[in-house]
Short mmCIF file of C-alpha atoms and ligand atoms in Angstrom, two decimals:
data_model
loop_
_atom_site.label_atom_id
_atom_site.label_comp_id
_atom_site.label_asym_id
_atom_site.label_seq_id
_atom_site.Cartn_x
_atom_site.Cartn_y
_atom_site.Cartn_z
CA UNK A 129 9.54 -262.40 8.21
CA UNK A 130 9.29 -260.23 11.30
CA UNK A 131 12.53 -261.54 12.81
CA UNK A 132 14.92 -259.07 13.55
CA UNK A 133 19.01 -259.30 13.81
CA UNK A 134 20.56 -257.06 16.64
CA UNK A 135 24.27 -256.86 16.55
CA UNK A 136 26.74 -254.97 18.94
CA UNK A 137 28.24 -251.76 17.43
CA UNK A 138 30.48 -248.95 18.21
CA UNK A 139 30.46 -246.15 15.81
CA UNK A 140 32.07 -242.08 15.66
CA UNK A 141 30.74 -239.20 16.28
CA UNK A 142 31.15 -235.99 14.51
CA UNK A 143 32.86 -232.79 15.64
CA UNK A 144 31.78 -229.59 15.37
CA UNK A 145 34.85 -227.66 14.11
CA UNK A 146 36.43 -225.21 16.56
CA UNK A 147 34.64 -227.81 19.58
CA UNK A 148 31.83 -229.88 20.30
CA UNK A 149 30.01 -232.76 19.37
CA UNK A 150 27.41 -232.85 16.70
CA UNK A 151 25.61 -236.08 16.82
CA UNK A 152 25.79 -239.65 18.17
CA UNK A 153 24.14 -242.46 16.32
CA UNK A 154 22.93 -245.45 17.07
CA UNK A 155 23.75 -248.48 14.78
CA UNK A 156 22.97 -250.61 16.81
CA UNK A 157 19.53 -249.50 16.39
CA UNK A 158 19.51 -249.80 12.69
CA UNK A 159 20.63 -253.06 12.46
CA UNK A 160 17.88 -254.22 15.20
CA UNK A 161 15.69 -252.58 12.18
CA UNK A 162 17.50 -254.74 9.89
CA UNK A 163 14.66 -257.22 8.36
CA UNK A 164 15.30 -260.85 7.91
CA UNK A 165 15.92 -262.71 4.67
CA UNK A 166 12.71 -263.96 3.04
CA UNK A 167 12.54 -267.62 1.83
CA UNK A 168 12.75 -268.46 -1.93
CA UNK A 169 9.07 -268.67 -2.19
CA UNK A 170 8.73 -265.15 -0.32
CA UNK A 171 10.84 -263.91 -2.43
CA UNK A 172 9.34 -264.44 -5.39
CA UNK A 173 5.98 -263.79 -4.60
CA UNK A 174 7.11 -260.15 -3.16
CA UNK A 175 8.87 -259.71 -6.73
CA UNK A 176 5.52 -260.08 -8.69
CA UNK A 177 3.47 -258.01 -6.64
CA UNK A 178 6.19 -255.26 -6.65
CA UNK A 179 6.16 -255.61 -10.91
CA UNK A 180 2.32 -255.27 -10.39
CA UNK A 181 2.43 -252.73 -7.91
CA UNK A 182 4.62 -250.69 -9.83
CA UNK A 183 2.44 -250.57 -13.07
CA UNK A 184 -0.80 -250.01 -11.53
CA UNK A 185 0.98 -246.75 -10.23
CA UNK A 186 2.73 -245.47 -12.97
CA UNK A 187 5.59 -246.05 -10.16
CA UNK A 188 9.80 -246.53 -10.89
CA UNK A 189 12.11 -247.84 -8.52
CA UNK A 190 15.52 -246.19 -8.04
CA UNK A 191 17.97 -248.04 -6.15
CA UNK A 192 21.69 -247.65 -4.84
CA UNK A 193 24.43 -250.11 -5.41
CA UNK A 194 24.39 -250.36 -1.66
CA UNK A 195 20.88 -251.93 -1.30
CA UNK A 196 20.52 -256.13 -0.85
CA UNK A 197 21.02 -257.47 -4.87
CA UNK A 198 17.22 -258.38 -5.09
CA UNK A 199 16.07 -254.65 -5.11
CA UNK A 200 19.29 -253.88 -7.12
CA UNK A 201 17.72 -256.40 -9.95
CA UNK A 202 14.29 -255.55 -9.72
CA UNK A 203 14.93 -251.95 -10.40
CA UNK A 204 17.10 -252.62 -13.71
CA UNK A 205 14.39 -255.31 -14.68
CA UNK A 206 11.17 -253.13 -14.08
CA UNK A 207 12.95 -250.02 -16.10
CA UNK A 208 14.10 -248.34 -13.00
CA UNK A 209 17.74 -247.68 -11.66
CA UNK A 210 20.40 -248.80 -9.87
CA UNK A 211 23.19 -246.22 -9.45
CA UNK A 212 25.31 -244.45 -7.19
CA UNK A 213 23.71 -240.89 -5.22
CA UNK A 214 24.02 -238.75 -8.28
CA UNK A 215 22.73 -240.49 -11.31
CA UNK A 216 19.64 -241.37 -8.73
CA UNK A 217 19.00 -237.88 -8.46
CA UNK A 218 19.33 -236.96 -12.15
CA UNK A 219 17.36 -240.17 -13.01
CA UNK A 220 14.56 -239.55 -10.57
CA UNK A 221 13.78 -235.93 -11.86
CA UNK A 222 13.85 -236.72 -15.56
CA UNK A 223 11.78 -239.70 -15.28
CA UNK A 224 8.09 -239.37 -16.05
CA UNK A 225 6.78 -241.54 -13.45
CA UNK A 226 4.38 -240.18 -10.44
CA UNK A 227 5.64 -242.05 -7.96
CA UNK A 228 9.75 -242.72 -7.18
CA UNK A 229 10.49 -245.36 -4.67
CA UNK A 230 13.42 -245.07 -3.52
CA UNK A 231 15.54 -247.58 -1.72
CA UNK A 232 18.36 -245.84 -0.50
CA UNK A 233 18.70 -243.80 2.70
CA UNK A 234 17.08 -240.98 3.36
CA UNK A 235 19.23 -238.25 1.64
CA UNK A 236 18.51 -240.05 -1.42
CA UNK A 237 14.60 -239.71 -0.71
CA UNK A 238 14.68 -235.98 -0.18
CA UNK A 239 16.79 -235.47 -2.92
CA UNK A 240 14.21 -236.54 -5.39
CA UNK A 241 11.39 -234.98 -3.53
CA UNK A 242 13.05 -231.52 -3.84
CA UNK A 243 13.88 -232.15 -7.62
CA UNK A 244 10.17 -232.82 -8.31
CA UNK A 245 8.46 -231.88 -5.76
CA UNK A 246 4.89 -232.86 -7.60
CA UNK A 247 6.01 -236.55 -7.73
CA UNK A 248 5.25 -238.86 -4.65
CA UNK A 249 8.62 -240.32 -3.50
CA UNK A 250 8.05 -243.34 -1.33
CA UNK A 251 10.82 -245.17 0.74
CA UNK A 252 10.73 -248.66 1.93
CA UNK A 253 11.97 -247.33 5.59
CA UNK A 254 12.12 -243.19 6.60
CA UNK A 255 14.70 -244.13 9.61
CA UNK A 256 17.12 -245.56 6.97
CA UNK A 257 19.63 -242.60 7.54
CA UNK A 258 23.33 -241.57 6.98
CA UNK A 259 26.45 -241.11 9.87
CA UNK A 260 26.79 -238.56 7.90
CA UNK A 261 24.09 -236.57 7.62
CA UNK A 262 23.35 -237.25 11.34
CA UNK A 263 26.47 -235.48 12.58
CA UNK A 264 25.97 -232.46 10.67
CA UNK A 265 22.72 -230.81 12.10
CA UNK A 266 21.35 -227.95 10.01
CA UNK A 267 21.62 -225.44 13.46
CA UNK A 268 25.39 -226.11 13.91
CA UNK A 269 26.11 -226.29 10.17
CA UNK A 270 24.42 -222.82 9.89
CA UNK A 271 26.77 -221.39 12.66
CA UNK A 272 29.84 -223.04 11.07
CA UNK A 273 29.04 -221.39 7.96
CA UNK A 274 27.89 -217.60 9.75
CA UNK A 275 31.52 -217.66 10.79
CA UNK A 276 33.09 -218.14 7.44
CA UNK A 277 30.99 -215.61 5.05
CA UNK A 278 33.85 -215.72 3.02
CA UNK A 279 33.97 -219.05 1.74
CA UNK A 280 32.00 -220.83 -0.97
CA UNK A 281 29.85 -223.24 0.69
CA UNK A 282 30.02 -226.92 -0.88
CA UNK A 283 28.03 -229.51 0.36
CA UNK A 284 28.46 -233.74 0.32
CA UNK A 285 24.83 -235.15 -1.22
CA UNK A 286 24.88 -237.08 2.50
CA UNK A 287 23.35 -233.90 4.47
CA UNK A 288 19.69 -233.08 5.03
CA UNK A 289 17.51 -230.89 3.08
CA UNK A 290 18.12 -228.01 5.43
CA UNK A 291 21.88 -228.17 5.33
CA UNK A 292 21.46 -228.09 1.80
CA UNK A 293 19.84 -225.08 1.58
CA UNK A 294 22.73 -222.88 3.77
CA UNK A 295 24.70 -224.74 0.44
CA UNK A 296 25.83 -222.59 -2.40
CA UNK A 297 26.54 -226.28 -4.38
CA UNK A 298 26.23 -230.07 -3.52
CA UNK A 299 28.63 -232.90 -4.78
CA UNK A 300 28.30 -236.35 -4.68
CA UNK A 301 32.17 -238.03 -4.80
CA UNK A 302 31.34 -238.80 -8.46
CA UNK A 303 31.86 -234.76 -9.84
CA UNK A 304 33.55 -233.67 -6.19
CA UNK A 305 36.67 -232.77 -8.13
CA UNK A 306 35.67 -231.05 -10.98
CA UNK A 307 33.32 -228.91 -9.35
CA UNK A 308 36.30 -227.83 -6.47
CA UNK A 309 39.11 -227.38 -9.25
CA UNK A 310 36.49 -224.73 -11.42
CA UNK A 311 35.52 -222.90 -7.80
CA UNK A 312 39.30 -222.85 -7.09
CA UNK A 313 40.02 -221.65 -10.86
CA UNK A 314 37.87 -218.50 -9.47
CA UNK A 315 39.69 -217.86 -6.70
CA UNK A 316 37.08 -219.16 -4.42
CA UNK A 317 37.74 -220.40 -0.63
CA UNK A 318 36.03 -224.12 -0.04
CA UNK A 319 34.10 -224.58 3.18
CA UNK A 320 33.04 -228.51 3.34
CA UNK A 321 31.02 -230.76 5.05
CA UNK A 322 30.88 -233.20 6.72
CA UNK A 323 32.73 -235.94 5.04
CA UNK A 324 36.49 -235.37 6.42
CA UNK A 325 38.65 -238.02 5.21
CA UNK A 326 36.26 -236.77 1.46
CA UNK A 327 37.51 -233.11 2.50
CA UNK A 328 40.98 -234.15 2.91
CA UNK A 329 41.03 -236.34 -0.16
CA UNK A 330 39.82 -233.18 -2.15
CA UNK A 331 42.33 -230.73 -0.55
CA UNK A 332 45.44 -233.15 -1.28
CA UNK A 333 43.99 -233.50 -5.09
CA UNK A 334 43.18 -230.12 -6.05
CA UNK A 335 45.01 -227.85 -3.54
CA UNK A 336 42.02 -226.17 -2.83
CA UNK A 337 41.75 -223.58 0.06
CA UNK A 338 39.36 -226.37 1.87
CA UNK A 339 37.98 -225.76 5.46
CA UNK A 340 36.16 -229.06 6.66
CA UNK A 341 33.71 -230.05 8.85
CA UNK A 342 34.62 -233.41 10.83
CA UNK A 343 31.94 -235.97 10.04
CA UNK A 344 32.85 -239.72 9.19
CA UNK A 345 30.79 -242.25 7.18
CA UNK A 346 30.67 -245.19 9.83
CA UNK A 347 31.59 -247.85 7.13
CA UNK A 348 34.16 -246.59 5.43
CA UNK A 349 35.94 -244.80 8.11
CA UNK A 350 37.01 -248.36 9.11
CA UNK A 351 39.02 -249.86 6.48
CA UNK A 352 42.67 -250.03 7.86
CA UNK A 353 45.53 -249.35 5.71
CA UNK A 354 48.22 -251.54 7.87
CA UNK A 355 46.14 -254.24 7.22
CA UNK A 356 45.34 -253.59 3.42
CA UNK A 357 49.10 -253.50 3.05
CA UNK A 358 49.16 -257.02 4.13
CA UNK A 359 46.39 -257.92 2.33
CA UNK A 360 48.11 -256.74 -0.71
CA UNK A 361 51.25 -258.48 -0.43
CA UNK A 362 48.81 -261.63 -0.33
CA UNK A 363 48.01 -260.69 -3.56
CA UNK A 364 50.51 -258.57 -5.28
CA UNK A 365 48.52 -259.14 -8.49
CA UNK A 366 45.60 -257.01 -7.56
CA UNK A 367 44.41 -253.33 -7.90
CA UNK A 368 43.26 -251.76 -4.86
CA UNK A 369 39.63 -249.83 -5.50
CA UNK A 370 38.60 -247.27 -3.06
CA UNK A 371 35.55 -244.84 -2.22
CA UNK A 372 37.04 -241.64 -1.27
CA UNK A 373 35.12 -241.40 1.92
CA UNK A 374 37.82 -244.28 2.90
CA UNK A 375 41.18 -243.07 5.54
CA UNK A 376 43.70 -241.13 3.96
CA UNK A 377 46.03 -244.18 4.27
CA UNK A 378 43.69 -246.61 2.81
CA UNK A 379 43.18 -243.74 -0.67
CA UNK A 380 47.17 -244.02 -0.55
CA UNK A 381 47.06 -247.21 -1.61
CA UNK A 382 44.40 -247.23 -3.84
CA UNK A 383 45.13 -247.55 -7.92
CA UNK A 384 41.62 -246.14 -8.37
CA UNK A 385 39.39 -243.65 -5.81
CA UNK A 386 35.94 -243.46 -6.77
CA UNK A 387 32.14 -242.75 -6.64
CA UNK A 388 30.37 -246.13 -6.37
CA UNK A 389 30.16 -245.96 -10.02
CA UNK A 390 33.45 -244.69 -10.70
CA UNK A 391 34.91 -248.39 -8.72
CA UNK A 392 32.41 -250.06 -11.49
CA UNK A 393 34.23 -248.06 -14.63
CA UNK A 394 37.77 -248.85 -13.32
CA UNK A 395 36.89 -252.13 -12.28
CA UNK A 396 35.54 -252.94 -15.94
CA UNK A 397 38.60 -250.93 -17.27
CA UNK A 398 41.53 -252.49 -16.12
CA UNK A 399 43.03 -255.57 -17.39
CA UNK A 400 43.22 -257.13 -14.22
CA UNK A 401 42.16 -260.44 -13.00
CA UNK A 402 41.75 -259.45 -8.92
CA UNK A 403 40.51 -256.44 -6.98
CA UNK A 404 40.73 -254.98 -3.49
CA UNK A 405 37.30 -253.15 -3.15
CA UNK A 406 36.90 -250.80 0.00
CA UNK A 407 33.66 -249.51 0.20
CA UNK A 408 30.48 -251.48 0.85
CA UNK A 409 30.11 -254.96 0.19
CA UNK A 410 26.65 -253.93 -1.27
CA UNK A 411 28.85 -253.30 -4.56
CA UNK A 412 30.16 -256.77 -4.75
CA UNK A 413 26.91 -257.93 -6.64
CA UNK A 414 27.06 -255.25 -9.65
CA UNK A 415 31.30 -255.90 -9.65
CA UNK A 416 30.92 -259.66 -9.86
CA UNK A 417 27.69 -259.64 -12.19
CA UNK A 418 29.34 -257.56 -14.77
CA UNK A 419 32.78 -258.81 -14.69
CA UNK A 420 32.19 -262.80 -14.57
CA UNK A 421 36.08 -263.04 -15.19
CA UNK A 422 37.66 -261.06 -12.13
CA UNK A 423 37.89 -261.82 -8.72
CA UNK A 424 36.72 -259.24 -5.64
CA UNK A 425 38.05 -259.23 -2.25
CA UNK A 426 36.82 -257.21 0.34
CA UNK A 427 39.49 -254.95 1.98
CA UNK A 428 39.94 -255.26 5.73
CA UNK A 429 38.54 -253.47 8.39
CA UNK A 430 38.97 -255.12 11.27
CA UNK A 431 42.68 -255.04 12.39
CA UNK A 432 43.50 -255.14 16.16
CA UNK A 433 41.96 -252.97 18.50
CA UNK A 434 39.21 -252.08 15.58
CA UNK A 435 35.92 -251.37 17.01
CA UNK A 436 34.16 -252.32 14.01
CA UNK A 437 31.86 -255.35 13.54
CA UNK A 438 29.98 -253.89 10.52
CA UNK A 439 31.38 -255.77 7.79
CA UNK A 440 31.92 -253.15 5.63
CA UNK A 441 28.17 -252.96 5.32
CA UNK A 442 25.93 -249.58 5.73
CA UNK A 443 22.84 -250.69 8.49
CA UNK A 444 21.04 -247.83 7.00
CA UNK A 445 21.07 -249.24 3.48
CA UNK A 446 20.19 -253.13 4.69
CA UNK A 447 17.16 -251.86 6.06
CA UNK A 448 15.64 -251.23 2.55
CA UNK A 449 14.06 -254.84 1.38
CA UNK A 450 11.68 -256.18 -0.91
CA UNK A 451 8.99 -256.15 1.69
CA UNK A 452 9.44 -252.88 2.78
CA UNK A 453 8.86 -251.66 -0.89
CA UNK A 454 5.30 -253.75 -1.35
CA UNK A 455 4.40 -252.27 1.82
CA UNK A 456 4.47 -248.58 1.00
CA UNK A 457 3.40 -249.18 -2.50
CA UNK A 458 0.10 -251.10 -1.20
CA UNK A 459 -0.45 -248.35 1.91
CA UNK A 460 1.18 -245.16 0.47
CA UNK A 461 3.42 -245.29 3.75
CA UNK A 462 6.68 -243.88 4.21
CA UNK A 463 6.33 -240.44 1.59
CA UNK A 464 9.01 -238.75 1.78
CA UNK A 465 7.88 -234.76 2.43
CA UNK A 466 10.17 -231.61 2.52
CA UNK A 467 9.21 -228.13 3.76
CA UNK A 468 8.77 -226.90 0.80
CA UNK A 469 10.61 -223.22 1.37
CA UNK A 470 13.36 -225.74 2.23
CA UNK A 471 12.99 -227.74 -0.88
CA UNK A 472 13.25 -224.66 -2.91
CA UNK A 473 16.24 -223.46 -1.45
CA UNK A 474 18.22 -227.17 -1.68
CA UNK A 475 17.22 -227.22 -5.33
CA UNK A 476 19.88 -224.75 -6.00
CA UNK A 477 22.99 -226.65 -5.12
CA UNK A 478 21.67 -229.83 -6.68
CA UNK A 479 20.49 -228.40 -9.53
CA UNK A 480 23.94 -226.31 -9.86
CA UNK A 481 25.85 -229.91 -9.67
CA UNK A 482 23.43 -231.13 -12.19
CA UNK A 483 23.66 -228.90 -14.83
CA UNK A 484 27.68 -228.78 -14.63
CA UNK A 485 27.99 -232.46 -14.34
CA UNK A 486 25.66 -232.86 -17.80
CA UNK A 487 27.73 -229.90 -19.35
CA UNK A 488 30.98 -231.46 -18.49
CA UNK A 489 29.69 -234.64 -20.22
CA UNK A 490 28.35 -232.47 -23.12
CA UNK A 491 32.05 -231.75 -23.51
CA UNK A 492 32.03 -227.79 -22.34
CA UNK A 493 34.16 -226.14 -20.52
CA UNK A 494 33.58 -225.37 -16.59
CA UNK A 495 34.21 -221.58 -16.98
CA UNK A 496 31.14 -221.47 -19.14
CA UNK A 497 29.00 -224.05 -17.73
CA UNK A 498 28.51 -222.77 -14.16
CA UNK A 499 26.30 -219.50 -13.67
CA UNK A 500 26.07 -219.71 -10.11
CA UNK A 501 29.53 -220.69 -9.92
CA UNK A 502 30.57 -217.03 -8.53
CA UNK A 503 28.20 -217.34 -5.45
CA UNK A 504 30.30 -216.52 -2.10
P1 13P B 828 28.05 -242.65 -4.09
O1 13P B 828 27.73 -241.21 -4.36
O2 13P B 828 29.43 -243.03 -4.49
O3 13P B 828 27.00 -243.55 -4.61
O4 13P B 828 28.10 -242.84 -2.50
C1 13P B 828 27.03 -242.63 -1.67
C2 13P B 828 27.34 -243.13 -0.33
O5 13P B 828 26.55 -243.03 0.56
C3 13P B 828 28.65 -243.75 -0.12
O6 13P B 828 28.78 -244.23 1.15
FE1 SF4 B 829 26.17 -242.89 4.88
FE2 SF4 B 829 28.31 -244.43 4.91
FE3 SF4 B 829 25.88 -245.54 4.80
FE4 SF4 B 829 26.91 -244.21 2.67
S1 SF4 B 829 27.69 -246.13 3.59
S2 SF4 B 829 24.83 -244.04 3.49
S3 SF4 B 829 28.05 -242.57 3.71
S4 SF4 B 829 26.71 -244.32 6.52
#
């Protein structure tokens, strides 16, 4: 089981607006971290002792739609979660377990450690990181945001803790919208990071005064939208689901943009038989498991001259497996820790997204939902 797969990779870096270059990183050695497939027998051995493991601590696992289908099951079946970035969060503080494990990358870890900061929150591997959160580091961020004290300063869930905390909010793509169209119903200026194609998507859709920081997510910034045109005329029948981290040409020809879990309502809402899907492939299994009837093709993103050879798959999410999870359960490897002034600080701007995205369900309006919505 210690056999590891190394693949080639090129990947972006992020810019520092006004010049410079935030952060390279290395795919290549994330996928070399990648752990191999167990066998059948492997596999179900490591799913009994994780069900065992997980009562004898009072634990819950919370998983992403991007993580490999076994954890994705495991989760549902042992009474955790599998969700996209923000119903994680909002599951992992309301949940009365001790101990979170999350499997997820590492955002998603210090997320729920700064939401309950007295529960242990384990991860199967710490290096399982974001392109985006690695090209926005908290010094540069901080500078970006000295030089605009003007502008209300929203922040993707993909940063670290300490970018969080220079954050008057955090969004995940699921509520991104709502919460820009009430700060822009106040007459506030946006400054955003570090998703830019998420930035852009935002500004076209709510005509928000947006300034954005220049990160890309490594996976989605590669699905073409020459080559999804083609794609579509190959099936003219289908409807074209994209994750608004995705090119602005790829959104263009999207019938639906959407959080991870907003591709899973739309998928399950519309009559059709076939779907496009660009975003990762780790969303195939919850598409195909609850729609048995519809088809899912992965949209392309490897036209010529593409330097991708990711398969539309996040390296950073594959490195969470079933092992990895029995392993910090047994040991108590792999806590997750944030300085806790820093913690304290980043719980604002979750805990503001929280509270409006639960009022908006509750069905009240965002004028009088949002307290800290008037921060500068
Ligand atoms: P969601 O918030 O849609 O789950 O996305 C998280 C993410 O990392 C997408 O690449
Ligand atoms: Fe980050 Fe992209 Fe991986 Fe999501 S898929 S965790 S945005 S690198």
């Amino acid at each position: 089981m210690s056999e590891m797969v190394s693949i080639d990779f090129e990947q972006p870096v992020s810019l520092v607006p006004g010049g410079g270059v935030a952060a390279a990183c290395s795919t290549r050695h994330a996928w070399a971290r990648v752990p191999a497939e167990p066998s059948r027998a492997e596999r179900g051995a490591l799913k009994d002792r994780i069900r065992q493991l997980l009562r004898e601590q009072q634990a819950v696992l919370v998983a992403h739609y991007y993580v490999h289908p076994d954890l994705q099951d495991l989760a549902e079946e042992t009474g955790g979660l599998v969700a996209d970035s923000l119903e994680m969060a909002r599951f992992g503080r309301d949940h009365a377990a001790r101990t979170l494990v999350v499997a997820g990358v590492r955002f998603m870890g210090e997320s729920a450690k700064i939401l309950s900061p007295d529960k242990r929150v384990l991860m199967p591997d710490l290096d399982a990181t974001c392109s985006l959160d690695l090209g926005c580091p908290a010094e540069e961020f901080s500078a970006f945001c000295d030089q605009h004290p003007d502008r209300t300063v929203l922040v993707y869930a993909n940063t670290s803790a300490a970018v969080k905390a220079r954050a008057d909010w955090m969004v995940t793509s699921g509520c991104a919208l709502d919460v820009v169209r009430a700060l822009t119903a106040q007459g506030k200026k946006i400054l955003w990071a570090p998703d830019r194609h998420l930035g852009d998507y935002i500004r076209r859709e709510t005509g928000a005064d947006l300034l954005s920081w220049e990160g890309a997510c490594i996976v989605h910034d590669e699905f073409k939208g020459l080559e999804l045109e083609l794609l579509k005329e190959q099936h003219p029948d289908a409807k074209v689901l994209v994750h608004p981290e995705s090119p602005a040409d790829v959104i263009a020809l999207a019938d639906a943009v959407g959080s991870t879990a907003g591709i899973l309502n739309a998928a399950r809402q519309m009559d059709a038989r076939e779907f496009i899907v660009a975003t990762d492939t780790g969303l195939l299994h919850k598409l195909r498991t609850l729609n048995p009837g519809k088809t899912f093709i992965e949209a392309p993103t490897a036209g010529n001259g593409a330097t991708c050879k990711s398969c539309a798959h996040c390296p950073w999410m594959a490195m969470n497996d079933l092992a990895g999870v029995v392993r910090v359960l047994e040991t108590g490897a792999n806590e997750v820790h944030v300085d806790p002034a820093t913690g304290e600080r980043a719980r604002l701007p979750i805990a503001r997204m929280l509270d409006f995205t639960a009022a908006l369900k509750d069905g009240r309006s965002a004028a009088g939902i949002a307290p800290g919505i008037g921060v500068a």
